[in-house]
């Protein structure tokens, strides 16, 4: 086991933290409390300054066979970062510099500990756009990549994976390697960079990221469409896309969850009528484009009996709407669990119906919010469901339905330490073996984030 | 070694081909002739009907340790499909059905042997769009994925990887597995599907692909911009993007190569003036959007002294322009080599200058064509360069420059059997070892496409 003193020799005594109280904050993340695995007692938090220090820490830990848990913003919802064995928490908080916003290449180079908030600020200051918006802006760049974060604003250009063009990674064995670069096309050998995306901290320590950027759209508007009938809202979604409009985001929210969140944030939801909402973010090269798209969208929505349509182009109003949507997970906390299934986008209506039936059968209220055009729904099960012992049976039935509809158990939150049994249940043995072999090749001593995803 | 009879037992006697003349067509692809590795003598071509038959073939080959080379359209330029050891060529030509164009989910399900031409036809018949356009429409779907094909029309939504949402794969050990589905978000474990993309036939036999589609844009136009000064053309590119216009494609062509290709195809190039051209494909939700974009683009181009700007919205004219661009590689054949470097997009001007200097130093003409906004250039070296013994020294210098500018040795053609020495030269030992381990996990007996990319 690596000692605090040995770590101090690498990073200096200011950057090693021990003690139960001092390390407590490094033992949790945004996973529902009841599903959080127990953290280990003896945790040393170390805060390296650069890749070289990370490399030395990894070499040391690899030699001493000490577990290392990399920690970013701690906003993950799958308990991936929880240190479940005595060892080291490697906090990336000092990797906080946006090294370059490269206008000519439309790329940003950011250290892994830069928060999403700071990344957006730096990019927008150059009048450029980083399209995806995973909910919590306290998330850090390295974590966004390690979890392949999704969130809203992924409809037009996809999830984080699509933006990752280059990585600097420290391997568990200590080598500092680079993958990709400021490159839009790169077919050099098996693509290890794509494997690092969504690797949940088990393959390497991401220290630097190059993301592709887009120009800031001159026109951007947010629509809030109100419906009395949820199914009408859902049926609108594929028709918008088929009409040739690709919004930046199409979000679905139940009224219940909107009210809860607005109250939690002490904010006002702009729509008075309706029981179900679509939030649609439109972008265009100018205002006319956005109006044209908005007209078409409203036409489709009205065909589906929308009871109200609001549109705003004012940036603050748009931000307020996105904020209410993004903070849902915090507002409904402490919840028992927030599921994260994906189904083929056209199946979300069926999926919602089936989950309603499951709720009725068990006599519980199941809230729903989600990324409608992505087929990614979050069903929220409240604490009383767990108290009544119904959490696991309900989840099992929901997952069965999702899989029957051609879905997946996690769309964007990942497996982490929370859902290993589901990965195990729904993945064939041969693919699991390959995943284990890959892990072993990157990390022969299984020191990096043991107990996460496929690792025993 | 597997016998023809054993294969006939699996697929029937009509679908096994032996004999030197009958198998000759299965021993080449679109790689420059002089760089094509020698094919083995004893090749059995087998044409399975479905994944089950592929599975039986793989199990047999794995047991008998017989090499298997999967073959699609044979349009690859890196010799990845050349059977260099005695064994089996697994031709996917009977996997020729587009199983479903799913309008509601905006997905297409195609068997691996469907050609790009047939895929586009099926998709466009439903008024949908499959944006990327790797040059040769004889390429097959499985090959597009195995090579992560790029081509033009990749600026807006990226290369093939971005469209791959699900795969059916037969592993070298015979298991039929599925990865992904009709899903836009999926974070279930290490992403093996992303690893299959650009695996160049060494990890598994792709039998079925699910691609994401887009709505057909109501407005689409192609611009041809003529310049007397190549540098002015190149400098235009980042400014178009920074102005908030994201074309579907921005292609660069030298006049020399345009003339060569137009003549080869017996077609007419629409622009009379100029020595260098940009081809820009614009799309929008209506005609007005396209006009607005075109106006902005022309403004930027004129600032950079464009001598002529043409715009066409007629589909046939647009196709003709794209065809001349797409057939360049055939027109300049037999060439000694067509390089496929990537550099950061803003570096292509510098890169062209440096390659010019290399050409002058060696006293040879180096043609250039490429995907300007992607930073992906193809430098074409003609046969006389090879005859004078200058091919390798010139290539070495070009690669050195590309790497110095932060580039990669292959943007879209891949490593195949042609460029293993380059992968070896420019990849660190640790990453090569991980690639080899991954290969070993998928294919413990190294029977699938041995001698390709990182496999000895």
PDB file of C-alpha atoms in Angstrom, chain A residues 57 75 172 360:
ATOM      1  CA  UNK A  57       1.729   8.167  -8.880  1.00  0.00           C
ATOM      2  CA  UNK A  75     -21.405  14.534 -10.660  1.00  0.00           C
ATOM      3  CA  UNK A 172      -2.235   2.436 -15.232  1.00  0.00           C
ATOM      4  CA  UNK A 360     -50.218   1.005 -11.803  1.00  0.00           C
TER       5      UNK A 360
END
